[in-house]
GROMACS .gro file of C-alpha atoms in nm:
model
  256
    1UNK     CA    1   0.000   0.000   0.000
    2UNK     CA    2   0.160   0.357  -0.086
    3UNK     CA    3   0.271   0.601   0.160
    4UNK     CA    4   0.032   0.896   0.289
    5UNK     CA    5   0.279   1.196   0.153
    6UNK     CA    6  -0.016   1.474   0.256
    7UNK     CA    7  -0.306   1.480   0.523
    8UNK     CA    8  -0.534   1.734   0.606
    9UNK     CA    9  -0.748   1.670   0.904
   10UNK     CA   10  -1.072   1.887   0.946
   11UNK     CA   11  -0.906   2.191   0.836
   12UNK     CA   12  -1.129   2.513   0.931
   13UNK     CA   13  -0.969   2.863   0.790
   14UNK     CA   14  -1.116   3.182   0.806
   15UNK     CA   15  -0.971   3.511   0.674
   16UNK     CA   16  -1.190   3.774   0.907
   17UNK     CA   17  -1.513   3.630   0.988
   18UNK     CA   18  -1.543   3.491   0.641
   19UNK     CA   19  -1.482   3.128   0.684
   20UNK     CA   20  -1.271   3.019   0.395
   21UNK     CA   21  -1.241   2.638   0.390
   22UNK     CA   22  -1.523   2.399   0.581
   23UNK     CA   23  -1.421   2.083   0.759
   24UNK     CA   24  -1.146   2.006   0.458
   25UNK     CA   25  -0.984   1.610   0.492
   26UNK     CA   26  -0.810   1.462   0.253
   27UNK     CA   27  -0.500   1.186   0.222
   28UNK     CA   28  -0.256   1.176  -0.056
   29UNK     CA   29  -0.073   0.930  -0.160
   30UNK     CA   30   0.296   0.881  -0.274
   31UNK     CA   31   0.309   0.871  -0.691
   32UNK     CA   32   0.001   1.022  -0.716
   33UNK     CA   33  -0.160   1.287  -0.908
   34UNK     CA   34  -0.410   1.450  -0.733
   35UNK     CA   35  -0.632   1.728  -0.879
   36UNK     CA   36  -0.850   1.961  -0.705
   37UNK     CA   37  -1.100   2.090  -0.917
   38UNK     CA   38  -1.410   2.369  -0.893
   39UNK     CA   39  -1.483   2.747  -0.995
   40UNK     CA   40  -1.277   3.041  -0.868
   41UNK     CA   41  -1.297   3.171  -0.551
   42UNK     CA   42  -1.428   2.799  -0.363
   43UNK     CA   43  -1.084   2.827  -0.230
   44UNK     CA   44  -0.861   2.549  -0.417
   45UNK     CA   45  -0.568   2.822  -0.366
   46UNK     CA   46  -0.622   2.842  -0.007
   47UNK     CA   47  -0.584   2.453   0.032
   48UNK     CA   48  -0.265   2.418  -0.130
   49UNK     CA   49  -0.090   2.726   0.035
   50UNK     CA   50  -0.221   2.522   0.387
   51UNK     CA   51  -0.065   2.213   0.240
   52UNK     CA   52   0.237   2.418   0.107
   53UNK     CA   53   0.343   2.607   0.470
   54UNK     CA   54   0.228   2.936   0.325
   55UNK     CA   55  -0.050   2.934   0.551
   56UNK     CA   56  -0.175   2.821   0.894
   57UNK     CA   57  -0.519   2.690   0.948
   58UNK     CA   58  -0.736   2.828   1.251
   59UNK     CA   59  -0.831   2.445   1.335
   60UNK     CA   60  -0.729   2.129   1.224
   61UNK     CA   61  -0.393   1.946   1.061
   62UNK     CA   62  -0.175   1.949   0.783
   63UNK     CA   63   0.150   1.690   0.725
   64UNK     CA   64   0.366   1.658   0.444
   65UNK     CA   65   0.562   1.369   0.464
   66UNK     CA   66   0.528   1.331   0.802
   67UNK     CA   67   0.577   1.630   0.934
   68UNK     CA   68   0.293   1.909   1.054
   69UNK     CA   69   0.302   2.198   0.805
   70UNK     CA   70   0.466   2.428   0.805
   71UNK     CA   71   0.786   2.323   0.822
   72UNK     CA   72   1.116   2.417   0.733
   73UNK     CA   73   1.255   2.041   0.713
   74UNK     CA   74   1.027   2.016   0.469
   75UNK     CA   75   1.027   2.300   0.261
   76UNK     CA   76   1.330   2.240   0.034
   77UNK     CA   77   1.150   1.907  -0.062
   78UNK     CA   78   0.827   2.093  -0.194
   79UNK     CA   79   0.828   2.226  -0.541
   80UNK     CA   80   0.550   2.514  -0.569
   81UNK     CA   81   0.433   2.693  -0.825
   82UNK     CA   82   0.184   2.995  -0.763
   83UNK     CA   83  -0.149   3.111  -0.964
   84UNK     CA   84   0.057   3.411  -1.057
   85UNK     CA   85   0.378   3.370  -1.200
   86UNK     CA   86   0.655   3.484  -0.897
   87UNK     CA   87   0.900   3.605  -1.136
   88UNK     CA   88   1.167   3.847  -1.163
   89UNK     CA   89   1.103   4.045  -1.447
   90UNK     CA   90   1.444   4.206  -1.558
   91UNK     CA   91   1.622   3.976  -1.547
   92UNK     CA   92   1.695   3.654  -1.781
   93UNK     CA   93   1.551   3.315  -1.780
   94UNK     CA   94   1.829   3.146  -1.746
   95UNK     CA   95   1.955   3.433  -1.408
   96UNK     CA   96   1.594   3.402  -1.303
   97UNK     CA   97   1.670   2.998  -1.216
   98UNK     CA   98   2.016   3.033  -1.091
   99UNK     CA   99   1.864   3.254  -0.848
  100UNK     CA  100   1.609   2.994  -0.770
  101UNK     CA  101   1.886   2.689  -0.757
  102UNK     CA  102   2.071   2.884  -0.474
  103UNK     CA  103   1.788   2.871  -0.263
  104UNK     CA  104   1.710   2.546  -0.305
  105UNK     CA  105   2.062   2.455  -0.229
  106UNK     CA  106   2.173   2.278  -0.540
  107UNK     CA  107   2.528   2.209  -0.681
  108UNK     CA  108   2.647   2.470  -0.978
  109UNK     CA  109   2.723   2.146  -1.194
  110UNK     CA  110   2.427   2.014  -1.031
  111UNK     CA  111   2.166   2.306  -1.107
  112UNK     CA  112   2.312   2.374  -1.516
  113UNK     CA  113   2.203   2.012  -1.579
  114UNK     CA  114   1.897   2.079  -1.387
  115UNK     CA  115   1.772   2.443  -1.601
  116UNK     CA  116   1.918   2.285  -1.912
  117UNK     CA  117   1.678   2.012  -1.875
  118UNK     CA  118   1.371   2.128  -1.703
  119UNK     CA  119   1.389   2.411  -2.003
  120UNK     CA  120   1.396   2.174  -2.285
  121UNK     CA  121   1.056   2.011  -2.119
  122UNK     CA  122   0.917   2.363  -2.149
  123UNK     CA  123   1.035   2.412  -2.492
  124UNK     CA  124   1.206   2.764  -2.350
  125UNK     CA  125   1.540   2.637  -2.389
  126UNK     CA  126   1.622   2.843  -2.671
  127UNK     CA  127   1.494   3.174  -2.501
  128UNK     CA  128   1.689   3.107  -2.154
  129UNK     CA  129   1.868   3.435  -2.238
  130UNK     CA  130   1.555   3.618  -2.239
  131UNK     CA  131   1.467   3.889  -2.008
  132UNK     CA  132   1.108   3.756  -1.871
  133UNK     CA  133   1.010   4.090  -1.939
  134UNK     CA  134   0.987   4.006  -2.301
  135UNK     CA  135   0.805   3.693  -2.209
  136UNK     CA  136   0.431   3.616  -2.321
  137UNK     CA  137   0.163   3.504  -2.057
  138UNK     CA  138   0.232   3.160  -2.148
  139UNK     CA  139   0.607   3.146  -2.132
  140UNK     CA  140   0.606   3.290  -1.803
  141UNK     CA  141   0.371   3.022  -1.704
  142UNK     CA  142   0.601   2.753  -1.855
  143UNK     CA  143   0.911   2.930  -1.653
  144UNK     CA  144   0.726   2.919  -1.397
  145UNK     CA  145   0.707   2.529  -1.367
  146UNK     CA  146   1.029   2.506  -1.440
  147UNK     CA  147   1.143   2.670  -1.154
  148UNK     CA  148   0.900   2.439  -0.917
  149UNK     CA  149   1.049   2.127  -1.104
  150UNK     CA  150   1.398   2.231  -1.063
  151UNK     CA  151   1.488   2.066  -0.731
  152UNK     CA  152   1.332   1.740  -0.858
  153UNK     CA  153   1.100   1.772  -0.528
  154UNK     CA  154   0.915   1.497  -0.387
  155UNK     CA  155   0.593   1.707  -0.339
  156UNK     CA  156   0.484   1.915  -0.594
  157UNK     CA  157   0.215   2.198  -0.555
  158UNK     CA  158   0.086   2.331  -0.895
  159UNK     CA  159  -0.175   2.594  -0.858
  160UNK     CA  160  -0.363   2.625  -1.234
  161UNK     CA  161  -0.031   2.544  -1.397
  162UNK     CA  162  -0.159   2.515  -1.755
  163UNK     CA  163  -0.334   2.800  -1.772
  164UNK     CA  164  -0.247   3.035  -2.087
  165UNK     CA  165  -0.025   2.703  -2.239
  166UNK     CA  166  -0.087   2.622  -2.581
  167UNK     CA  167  -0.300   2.229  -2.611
  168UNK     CA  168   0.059   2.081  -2.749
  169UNK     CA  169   0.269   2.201  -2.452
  170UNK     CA  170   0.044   2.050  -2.239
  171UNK     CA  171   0.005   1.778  -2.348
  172UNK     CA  172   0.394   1.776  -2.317
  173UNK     CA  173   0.391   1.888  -1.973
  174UNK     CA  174   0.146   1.640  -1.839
  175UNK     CA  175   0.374   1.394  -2.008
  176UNK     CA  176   0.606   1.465  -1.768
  177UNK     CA  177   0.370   1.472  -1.482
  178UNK     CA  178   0.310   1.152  -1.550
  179UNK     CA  179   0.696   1.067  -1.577
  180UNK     CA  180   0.776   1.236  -1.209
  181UNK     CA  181   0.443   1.071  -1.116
  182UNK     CA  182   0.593   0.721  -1.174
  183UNK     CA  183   0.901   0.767  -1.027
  184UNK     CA  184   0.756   0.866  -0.674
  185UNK     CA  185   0.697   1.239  -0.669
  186UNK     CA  186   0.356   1.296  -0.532
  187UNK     CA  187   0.161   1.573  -0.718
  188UNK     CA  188  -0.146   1.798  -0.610
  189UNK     CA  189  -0.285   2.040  -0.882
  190UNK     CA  190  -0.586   2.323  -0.887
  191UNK     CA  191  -0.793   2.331  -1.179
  192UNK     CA  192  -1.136   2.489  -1.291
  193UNK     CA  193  -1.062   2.332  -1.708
  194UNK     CA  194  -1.257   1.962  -1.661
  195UNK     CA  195  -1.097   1.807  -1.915
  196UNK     CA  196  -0.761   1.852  -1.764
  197UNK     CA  197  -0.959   1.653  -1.401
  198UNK     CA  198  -0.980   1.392  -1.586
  199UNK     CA  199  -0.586   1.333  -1.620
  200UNK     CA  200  -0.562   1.299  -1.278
  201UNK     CA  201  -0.535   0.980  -1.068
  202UNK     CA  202  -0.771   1.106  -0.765
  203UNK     CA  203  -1.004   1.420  -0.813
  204UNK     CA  204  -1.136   1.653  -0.496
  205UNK     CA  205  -1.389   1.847  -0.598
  206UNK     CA  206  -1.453   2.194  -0.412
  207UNK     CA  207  -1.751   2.428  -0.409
  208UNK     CA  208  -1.801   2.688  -0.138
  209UNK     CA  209  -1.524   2.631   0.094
  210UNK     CA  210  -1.613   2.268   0.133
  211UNK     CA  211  -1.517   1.943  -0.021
  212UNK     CA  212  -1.812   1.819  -0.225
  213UNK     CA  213  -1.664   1.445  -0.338
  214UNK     CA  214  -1.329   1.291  -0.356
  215UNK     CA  215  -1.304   0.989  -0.564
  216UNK     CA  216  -1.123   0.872  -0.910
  217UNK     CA  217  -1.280   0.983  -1.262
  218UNK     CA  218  -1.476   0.660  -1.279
  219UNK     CA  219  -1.577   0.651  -0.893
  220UNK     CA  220  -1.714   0.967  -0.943
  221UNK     CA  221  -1.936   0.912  -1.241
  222UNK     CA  222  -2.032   0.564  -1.142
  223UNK     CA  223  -2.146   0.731  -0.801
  224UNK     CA  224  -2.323   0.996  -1.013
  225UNK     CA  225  -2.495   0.784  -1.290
  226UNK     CA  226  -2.326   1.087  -1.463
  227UNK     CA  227  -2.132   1.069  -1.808
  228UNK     CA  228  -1.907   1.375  -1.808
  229UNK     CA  229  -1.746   1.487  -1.485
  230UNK     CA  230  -1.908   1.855  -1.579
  231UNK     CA  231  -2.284   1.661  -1.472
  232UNK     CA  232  -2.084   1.471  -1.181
  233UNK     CA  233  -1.979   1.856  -1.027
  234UNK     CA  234  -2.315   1.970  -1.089
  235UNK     CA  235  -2.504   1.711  -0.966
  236UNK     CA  236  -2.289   1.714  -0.635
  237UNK     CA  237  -2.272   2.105  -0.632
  238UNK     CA  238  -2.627   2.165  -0.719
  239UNK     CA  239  -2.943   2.241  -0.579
  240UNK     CA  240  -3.042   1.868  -0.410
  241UNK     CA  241  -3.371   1.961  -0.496
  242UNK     CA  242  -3.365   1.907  -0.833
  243UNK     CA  243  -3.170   1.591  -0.819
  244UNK     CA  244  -3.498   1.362  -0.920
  245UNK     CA  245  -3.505   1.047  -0.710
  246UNK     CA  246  -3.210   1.137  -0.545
  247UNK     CA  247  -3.200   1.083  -0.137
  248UNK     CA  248  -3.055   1.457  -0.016
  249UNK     CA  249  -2.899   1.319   0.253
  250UNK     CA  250  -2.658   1.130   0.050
  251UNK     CA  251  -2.313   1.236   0.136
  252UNK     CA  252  -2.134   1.402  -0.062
  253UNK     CA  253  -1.810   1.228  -0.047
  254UNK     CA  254  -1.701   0.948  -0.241
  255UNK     CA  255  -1.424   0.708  -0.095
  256UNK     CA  256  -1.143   0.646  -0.259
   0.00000   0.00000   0.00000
């Protein structure tokens, strides 16, 4: 059976008196890819800076790889890459990810290999000389992910990393999901674009602060009687009402 990597245990957060995430558990497991999926603002980016150590939780618990979050044992180990692209603007591709190898602690011969590669999975290897400044929407994106990827981390945190990334790149770039994916890293990803849920090994679906259903693709339509995970999403995020013949007292969470 595969290792828990990341656990969240009733996780309440509030920012003010608006309570942001509801009663959130989930378990990861090691070599998966797990997606969590619903419309902006249900707070998908919330969740993953709680997982990531960017944020603390007014109740509950968060581990990665064993230890409570955050922590700094575990932050060199964690690749993450924001919704907006953390980026410095003047200066090159290439000086943008040296500056990001010397935080992560990684060997000069060590971290040329590392940008040379991680760029030519991008397909920005040819504009690592590039002030970012010069950069469309979608390289930045694609630098981005480079930089969360250089460190070869054992956790990595994407938050809506294909947005603006033409359907060839990624295709690419899942591609190489799937690659880290097999050789151990454990993945969690933020997506509103369903077709892109449906790559993923485990799917968490969000609405409202609160975690609707948690299950694989076909879990989640075969709980549903659905045929497209669009009806699954609605028919767990809408109006109970109108769910004809449906018991509303059906939970709304579908083991995994």
């Amino acid at each position: 059976m595969a290792n828990t990597v990341i656990k969240a245990e009733a996780i309440h957060k509030f920012f003010g008196k608006k309570h942001i995430l509801q009663d959130i558990s989930l378990e990861i497991s090691q070599g998966e890819i797990f997606g969590i999926l619903g419309p902006s603002g249900c707070g998908k980016t919330t969740l993953i800076k709680l997982i990531s150590g960017m944020l603390t939780a007014n109740s509950g618990h968060v581990s990665v790889l064993g230890q409570s979050m955050p922590s700094k044992k575990v932050l060199r180990q964690i690749g993450y890459m924001a919704q907006s692209d953390a980026l410095y603007l003047d200066l090159t591709a290439w000086e943008n990810l040296q500056f990001f190898g010397k935080v992560y602690g990684i060997s000069r011969k060590q971290l040329q290999q590392r940008i040379n590669a991680t760029m030519q999975t991008m397909n920005l290897l040819q504009d690592l000389d590039t002030p970012v400044k010069r950069y469309s929407g979608g390289m930045k994106r694609r630098l981005s992910l480079a930089g969360a990827l250089l460190h070869e981390p054992s956790v990595i945190i994407l938050d809506e990393p294909t947005v603006g990334i033409d359907p060839l790149l990624r295709q690419q770039i899942w591609q190489e999901l799937y690659r880290l994916a097999h050789g151990g890293a454990t993945i969690i990803l933020t997506t509103h674009v369903m077709d892109e849920a449906t790559k993923c090994n485990r799917l968490a679906m969000m609405r409202n602060g609160q975690l609707i259903a948690q299950g694989t693709f076909t879990e989640l339509l075969h709980q549903t009687g659905t045929s497209s995970i669009e009806e699954a999403f609605i028919f767990y995020g809408g109006d109970p009402y109108a769910r004809s013949g449906t018991d509303t007292t059906h939970s709304a969470s579908v083991k995994a």
